[in-house]
PDB file of C-alpha atoms in Angstrom:
ATOM      1  CA  ARG O   1     106.830  92.822  53.978  1.00  0.00           C
ATOM      2  CA  PRO O   2     106.390  93.240  57.714  1.00  0.00           C
ATOM      3  CA  ASN O   3     105.354  90.160  59.689  1.00  0.00           C
ATOM      4  CA  THR O   4     104.039  89.671  63.226  1.00  0.00           C
ATOM      5  CA  SER O   5     107.515  89.784  64.739  1.00  0.00           C
ATOM      6  CA  SER O   6     108.476  93.051  63.024  1.00  0.00           C
ATOM      7  CA  TYR O   7     105.132  94.626  63.938  1.00  0.00           C
ATOM      8  CA  ASN O   8     105.614  93.559  67.567  1.00  0.00           C
ATOM      9  CA  SER O   9     109.092  95.078  67.626  1.00  0.00           C
ATOM     10  CA  PHE O  10     107.662  98.336  66.328  1.00  0.00           C
ATOM     11  CA  LEU O  11     104.808  98.189  68.853  1.00  0.00           C
ATOM     12  CA  ASN O  12     107.280  97.691  71.689  1.00  0.00           C
ATOM     13  CA  SER O  13     109.293 100.715  70.562  1.00  0.00           C
ATOM     14  CA  ILE O  14     106.067 102.733  70.644  1.00  0.00           C
ATOM     15  CA  VAL O  15     105.305 101.490  74.169  1.00  0.00           C
ATOM     16  CA  ARG O  16     108.745 102.640  75.363  1.00  0.00           C
ATOM     17  CA  SER O  17     108.401 106.033  73.695  1.00  0.00           C
ATOM     18  CA  ASN O  18     107.225 109.274  75.266  1.00  0.00           C
ATOM     19  CA  ALA O  19     104.782 109.895  72.417  1.00  0.00           C
ATOM     20  CA  GLU O  20     101.533 111.352  73.716  1.00  0.00           C
ATOM     21  CA  ASP O  21      99.551 109.460  71.085  1.00  0.00           C
ATOM     22  CA  LYS O  22     101.258 106.083  71.525  1.00  0.00           C
ATOM     23  CA  ALA O  23      98.039 104.242  72.426  1.00  0.00           C
ATOM     24  CA  TRP O  24      96.377 105.443  69.241  1.00  0.00           C
ATOM     25  CA  MET O  25      99.459 104.604  67.164  1.00  0.00           C
ATOM     26  CA  ALA O  26      99.597 101.103  68.665  1.00  0.00           C
ATOM     27  CA  ASN O  27      95.882 100.609  68.076  1.00  0.00           C
ATOM     28  CA  ARG O  28      96.186 101.628  64.399  1.00  0.00           C
ATOM     29  CA  ILE O  29      98.973  99.093  63.910  1.00  0.00           C
ATOM     30  CA  TYR O  30      96.962  96.418  65.725  1.00  0.00           C
ATOM     31  CA  GLN O  31      93.861  97.132  63.627  1.00  0.00           C
ATOM     32  CA  SER O  32      95.956  97.028  60.457  1.00  0.00           C
ATOM     33  CA  MET O  33      97.399  93.662  61.463  1.00  0.00           C
ATOM     34  CA  ARG O  34      93.945  92.284  62.217  1.00  0.00           C
ATOM     35  CA  ALA O  35      92.556  93.514  58.894  1.00  0.00           C
ATOM     36  CA  ARG O  36      95.410  91.947  56.930  1.00  0.00           C
ATOM     37  CA  PHE O  37      95.093  88.698  58.870  1.00  0.00           C
ATOM     38  CA  GLN O  38      91.325  88.568  58.319  1.00  0.00           C
ATOM     39  CA  LYS O  39      91.955  88.980  54.582  1.00  0.00           C
ATOM     40  CA  GLY O  40      94.140  85.873  54.664  1.00  0.00           C
ATOM     41  CA  ASP O  41      97.654  87.175  55.353  1.00  0.00           C
ATOM     42  CA  LEU O  42      98.836  84.626  57.922  1.00  0.00           C
ATOM     43  CA  SER O  43     102.202  86.364  58.324  1.00  0.00           C
ATOM     44  CA  VAL O  44     100.644  89.169  60.392  1.00  0.00           C
ATOM     45  CA  ARG O  45      98.467  87.219  62.798  1.00  0.00           C
ATOM     46  CA  PRO O  46      98.372  89.170  66.078  1.00  0.00           C
ATOM     47  CA  ASP O  47      99.711  87.184  69.020  1.00  0.00           C
ATOM     48  CA  PRO O  48      99.839  87.614  72.815  1.00  0.00           C
ATOM     49  CA  TYR O  49     102.834  89.967  72.465  1.00  0.00           C
ATOM     50  CA  THR O  50     100.771  92.187  70.171  1.00  0.00           C
ATOM     51  CA  THR O  51      97.905  92.264  72.649  1.00  0.00           C
ATOM     52  CA  THR O  52     100.197  93.086  75.569  1.00  0.00           C
ATOM     53  CA  ALA O  53     101.909  95.895  73.656  1.00  0.00           C
ATOM     54  CA  VAL O  54      98.622  97.598  72.740  1.00  0.00           C
ATOM     55  CA  LEU O  55      97.280  97.340  76.292  1.00  0.00           C
ATOM     56  CA  THR O  56     100.573  98.556  77.756  1.00  0.00           C
ATOM     57  CA  SER O  57     100.479 101.581  75.469  1.00  0.00           C
ATOM     58  CA  CYS O  58      97.013 102.416  76.813  1.00  0.00           C
ATOM     59  CA  ALA O  59      98.029 101.913  80.445  1.00  0.00           C
ATOM     60  CA  SER O  60     101.121 104.094  80.064  1.00  0.00           C
ATOM     61  CA  THR O  61      99.345 106.992  78.351  1.00  0.00           C
ATOM     62  CA  VAL O  62      98.708 109.595  81.058  1.00  0.00           C
ATOM     63  CA  GLY O  63      97.975 113.286  81.297  1.00  0.00           C
ATOM     64  CA  VAL O  64      95.273 113.325  78.630  1.00  0.00           C
ATOM     65  CA  ASP O  65      91.866 114.988  78.653  1.00  0.00           C
ATOM     66  CA  GLU O  66      88.568 113.293  79.517  1.00  0.00           C
ATOM     67  CA  LYS O  67      87.667 112.460  75.912  1.00  0.00           C
ATOM     68  CA  ALA O  68      91.065 110.842  75.340  1.00  0.00           C
ATOM     69  CA  ARG O  69      90.711 108.864  78.567  1.00  0.00           C
ATOM     70  CA  GLU O  70      87.400 107.468  77.313  1.00  0.00           C
ATOM     71  CA  GLU O  71      89.110 106.525  74.050  1.00  0.00           C
ATOM     72  CA  LEU O  72      91.879 104.701  75.940  1.00  0.00           C
ATOM     73  CA  VAL O  73      89.286 102.636  77.789  1.00  0.00           C
ATOM     74  CA  GLY O  74      87.523 101.982  74.484  1.00  0.00           C
ATOM     75  CA  ILE O  75      90.736 100.731  72.872  1.00  0.00           C
ATOM     76  CA  ALA O  76      91.471  98.440  75.830  1.00  0.00           C
ATOM     77  CA  LEU O  77      87.939  97.014  75.908  1.00  0.00           C
ATOM     78  CA  SER O  78      87.981  96.555  72.134  1.00  0.00           C
ATOM     79  CA  VAL O  79      91.215  94.547  72.324  1.00  0.00           C
ATOM     80  CA  LEU O  80      89.717  92.482  75.139  1.00  0.00           C
ATOM     81  CA  LEU O  81      86.610  91.763  73.072  1.00  0.00           C
ATOM     82  CA  ASP O  82      88.628  90.964  69.928  1.00  0.00           C
ATOM     83  CA  CYS O  83      90.766  88.440  71.786  1.00  0.00           C
ATOM     84  CA  LYS O  84      88.103  86.837  73.980  1.00  0.00           C
ATOM     85  CA  GLY O  85      88.578  83.067  73.801  1.00  0.00           C
ATOM     86  CA  GLN O  86      91.146  83.371  70.973  1.00  0.00           C
ATOM     87  CA  VAL O  87      94.453  81.526  70.759  1.00  0.00           C
ATOM     88  CA  ASP O  88      97.542  82.250  68.704  1.00  0.00           C
ATOM     89  CA  ARG O  89      99.018  79.916  66.113  1.00  0.00           C
ATOM     90  CA  ARG O  90     100.783  77.955  68.867  1.00  0.00           C
ATOM     91  CA  GLY O  91      97.566  77.495  70.837  1.00  0.00           C
ATOM     92  CA  ARG O  92      98.445  80.057  73.536  1.00  0.00           C
ATOM     93  CA  PRO O  93      95.591  82.235  74.821  1.00  0.00           C
ATOM     94  CA  MET O  94      95.679  85.741  73.365  1.00  0.00           C
ATOM     95  CA  LEU O  95      94.926  87.117  76.824  1.00  0.00           C
ATOM     96  CA  ASP O  96      96.543  86.244  80.119  1.00  0.00           C
ATOM     97  CA  SER O  97      96.102  87.389  83.710  1.00  0.00           C
ATOM     98  CA  ARG O  98      98.470  90.333  83.228  1.00  0.00           C
ATOM     99  CA  ASN O  99      96.350  91.589  80.337  1.00  0.00           C
ATOM    100  CA  TYR O 100      93.188  91.458  82.430  1.00  0.00           C
ATOM    101  CA  ALA O 101      94.971  93.223  85.303  1.00  0.00           C
ATOM    102  CA  MET O 102      96.160  95.889  82.869  1.00  0.00           C
ATOM    103  CA  VAL O 103      92.647  96.492  81.520  1.00  0.00           C
ATOM    104  CA  LEU O 104      91.369  96.830  85.094  1.00  0.00           C
ATOM    105  CA  ARG O 105      94.151  99.340  85.779  1.00  0.00           C
ATOM    106  CA  ILE O 106      93.187 101.321  82.661  1.00  0.00           C
ATOM    107  CA  ILE O 107      89.548 101.386  83.770  1.00  0.00           C
ATOM    108  CA  HIS O 108      90.554 102.525  87.247  1.00  0.00           C
ATOM    109  CA  GLN O 109      92.827 105.329  86.029  1.00  0.00           C
ATOM    110  CA  ASP O 110      90.753 106.526  83.064  1.00  0.00           C
ATOM    111  CA  VAL O 111      87.049 106.091  83.916  1.00  0.00           C
ATOM    112  CA  LEU O 112      86.088 109.157  85.905  1.00  0.00           C
ATOM    113  CA  ASP O 113      82.634 107.997  87.075  1.00  0.00           C
ATOM    114  CA  PRO O 114      83.193 105.465  89.901  1.00  0.00           C
ATOM    115  CA  SER O 115      79.913 103.615  89.296  1.00  0.00           C
ATOM    116  CA  GLU O 116      80.719 103.261  85.587  1.00  0.00           C
ATOM    117  CA  GLY O 117      84.209 102.065  86.520  1.00  0.00           C
ATOM    118  CA  GLU O 118      82.750  99.419  88.842  1.00  0.00           C
ATOM    119  CA  ARG O 119      80.322  98.319  86.108  1.00  0.00           C
ATOM    120  CA  LEU O 120      83.060  97.961  83.495  1.00  0.00           C
ATOM    121  CA  ALA O 121      85.410  96.272  85.966  1.00  0.00           C
ATOM    122  CA  ALA O 122      82.676  93.752  86.839  1.00  0.00           C
ATOM    123  CA  GLN O 123      82.297  92.875  83.136  1.00  0.00           C
ATOM    124  CA  VAL O 124      86.055  92.455  82.687  1.00  0.00           C
ATOM    125  CA  PHE O 125      86.294  90.441  85.901  1.00  0.00           C
ATOM    126  CA  GLU O 126      83.469  88.160  84.761  1.00  0.00           C
ATOM    127  CA  GLN O 127      85.252  87.480  81.457  1.00  0.00           C
ATOM    128  CA  CYS O 128      88.506  86.866  83.346  1.00  0.00           C
ATOM    129  CA  CYS O 129      86.727  84.382  85.649  1.00  0.00           C
ATOM    130  CA  HIS O 130      85.175  82.617  82.658  1.00  0.00           C
ATOM    131  CA  GLU O 131      88.623  82.294  81.056  1.00  0.00           C
ATOM    132  CA  GLY O 132      90.083  81.003  84.363  1.00  0.00           C
ATOM    133  CA  MET O 133      92.668  83.792  84.464  1.00  0.00           C
ATOM    134  CA  ILE O 134      92.238  85.208  87.979  1.00  0.00           C
ATOM    135  CA  ASP O 135      95.580  85.600  89.753  1.00  0.00           C
ATOM    136  CA  LYS O 136      97.167  87.918  92.318  1.00  0.00           C
ATOM    137  CA  SER O 137      97.649  90.739  89.808  1.00  0.00           C
ATOM    138  CA  VAL O 138      93.938  90.744  88.894  1.00  0.00           C
ATOM    139  CA  LEU O 139      92.892  90.564  92.546  1.00  0.00           C
ATOM    140  CA  TYR O 140      95.265  93.428  93.394  1.00  0.00           C
ATOM    141  CA  GLN O 141      93.653  95.661  90.753  1.00  0.00           C
ATOM    142  CA  ILE O 142      90.176  94.744  92.031  1.00  0.00           C
ATOM    143  CA  LYS O 143      91.165  95.424  95.649  1.00  0.00           C
ATOM    144  CA  GLU O 144      92.875  98.741  94.875  1.00  0.00           C
ATOM    145  CA  GLY O 145      90.460 100.132  92.320  1.00  0.00           C
ATOM    146  CA  PHE O 146      87.019  98.611  92.798  1.00  0.00           C
ATOM    147  CA  LYS O 147      86.069  98.287  96.458  1.00  0.00           C
ATOM    148  CA  GLY O 148      82.441  97.361  95.737  1.00  0.00           C
ATOM    149  CA  LEU O 149      83.435  94.508  93.480  1.00  0.00           C
ATOM    150  CA  HIS O 150      86.113  93.368  95.944  1.00  0.00           C
ATOM    151  CA  ARG O 151      83.514  93.155  98.744  1.00  0.00           C
ATOM    152  CA  GLN O 152      81.393  90.829  96.575  1.00  0.00           C
ATOM    153  CA  LEU O 153      84.125  88.206  96.078  1.00  0.00           C
ATOM    154  CA  PRO O 154      83.460  84.811  97.696  1.00  0.00           C
ATOM    155  CA  ARG O 155      85.018  84.297 101.122  1.00  0.00           C
ATOM    156  CA  ASP O 156      85.378  81.511 103.661  1.00  0.00           C
ATOM    157  CA  ALA O 157      84.007  81.601 107.229  1.00  0.00           C
ATOM    158  CA  LYS O 158      87.074  83.594 108.373  1.00  0.00           C
ATOM    159  CA  GLY O 159      86.565  86.250 105.709  1.00  0.00           C
ATOM    160  CA  GLN O 160      89.484  85.122 103.528  1.00  0.00           C
ATOM    161  CA  LEU O 161      89.033  85.061  99.760  1.00  0.00           C
ATOM    162  CA  LYS O 162      87.956  81.631  98.551  1.00  0.00           C
ATOM    163  CA  LEU O 163      87.740  81.634  94.791  1.00  0.00           C
ATOM    164  CA  PRO O 164      86.273  78.755  92.793  1.00  0.00           C
ATOM    165  CA  ARG O 165      89.012  76.654  91.138  1.00  0.00           C
ATOM    166  CA  GLY O 166      87.609  77.375  87.688  1.00  0.00           C
ATOM    167  CA  TRP O 167      88.321  81.083  88.102  1.00  0.00           C
ATOM    168  CA  THR O 168      92.064  80.456  88.450  1.00  0.00           C
ATOM    169  CA  GLN O 169      92.599  77.245  86.469  1.00  0.00           C
ATOM    170  CA  HIS O 170      94.408  78.806  83.497  1.00  0.00           C
ATOM    171  CA  ALA O 171      96.366  81.519  85.300  1.00  0.00           C
ATOM    172  CA  LYS O 172     100.105  80.926  85.268  1.00  0.00           C
ATOM    173  CA  ARG O 173     101.513  79.917  88.595  1.00  0.00           C
ATOM    174  CA  PRO O 174     104.866  81.275  89.747  1.00  0.00           C
ATOM    175  CA  GLN O 175     107.504  78.616  89.210  1.00  0.00           C
ATOM    176  CA  ARG O 176     109.399  77.436  92.239  1.00  0.00           C
ATOM    177  CA  LYS O 177     113.151  77.649  92.126  1.00  0.00           C
ATOM    178  CA  LYS O 178     114.949  74.337  92.136  1.00  0.00           C
ATOM    179  CA  GLN O 179     117.278  73.876  95.073  1.00  0.00           C
TER     180      GLN O 179
END
């Protein structure tokens, strides 16, 4: 029987494929894993690799019509909601800064109404702040895709971003190379 590792391998092959429906395929696998896990099958518990694969499949699906774009955003937001505050069996958060940045990218590329995009981005950003996962990748997506939200970020007297420590406390820091 397939386990989390084999499902993740399959999901990653889908992500690398040129399949036009890869986001929907990845979401079906993810939903199947979740259903089996919720019924007590601990061998298929989704983990951070699962989450990243599904979101990556959404972000890399391009050239689709408006209805499909809305579905991509729906899949991404659904994954975000499913994993909010969740940890895997090793205690690692199911979502990290890269996942939040990816969802913001999906919103930017697939929500056609700018005001709706700003609204959704603000909700995602708020969750990211609450989880302490703000990092450079999240801020880049906010700066590039959501100018209104970017203007609202806290700044010091010189106009430089000055984020509360709690917003960034769980984001991974780049490791310094030992010399």
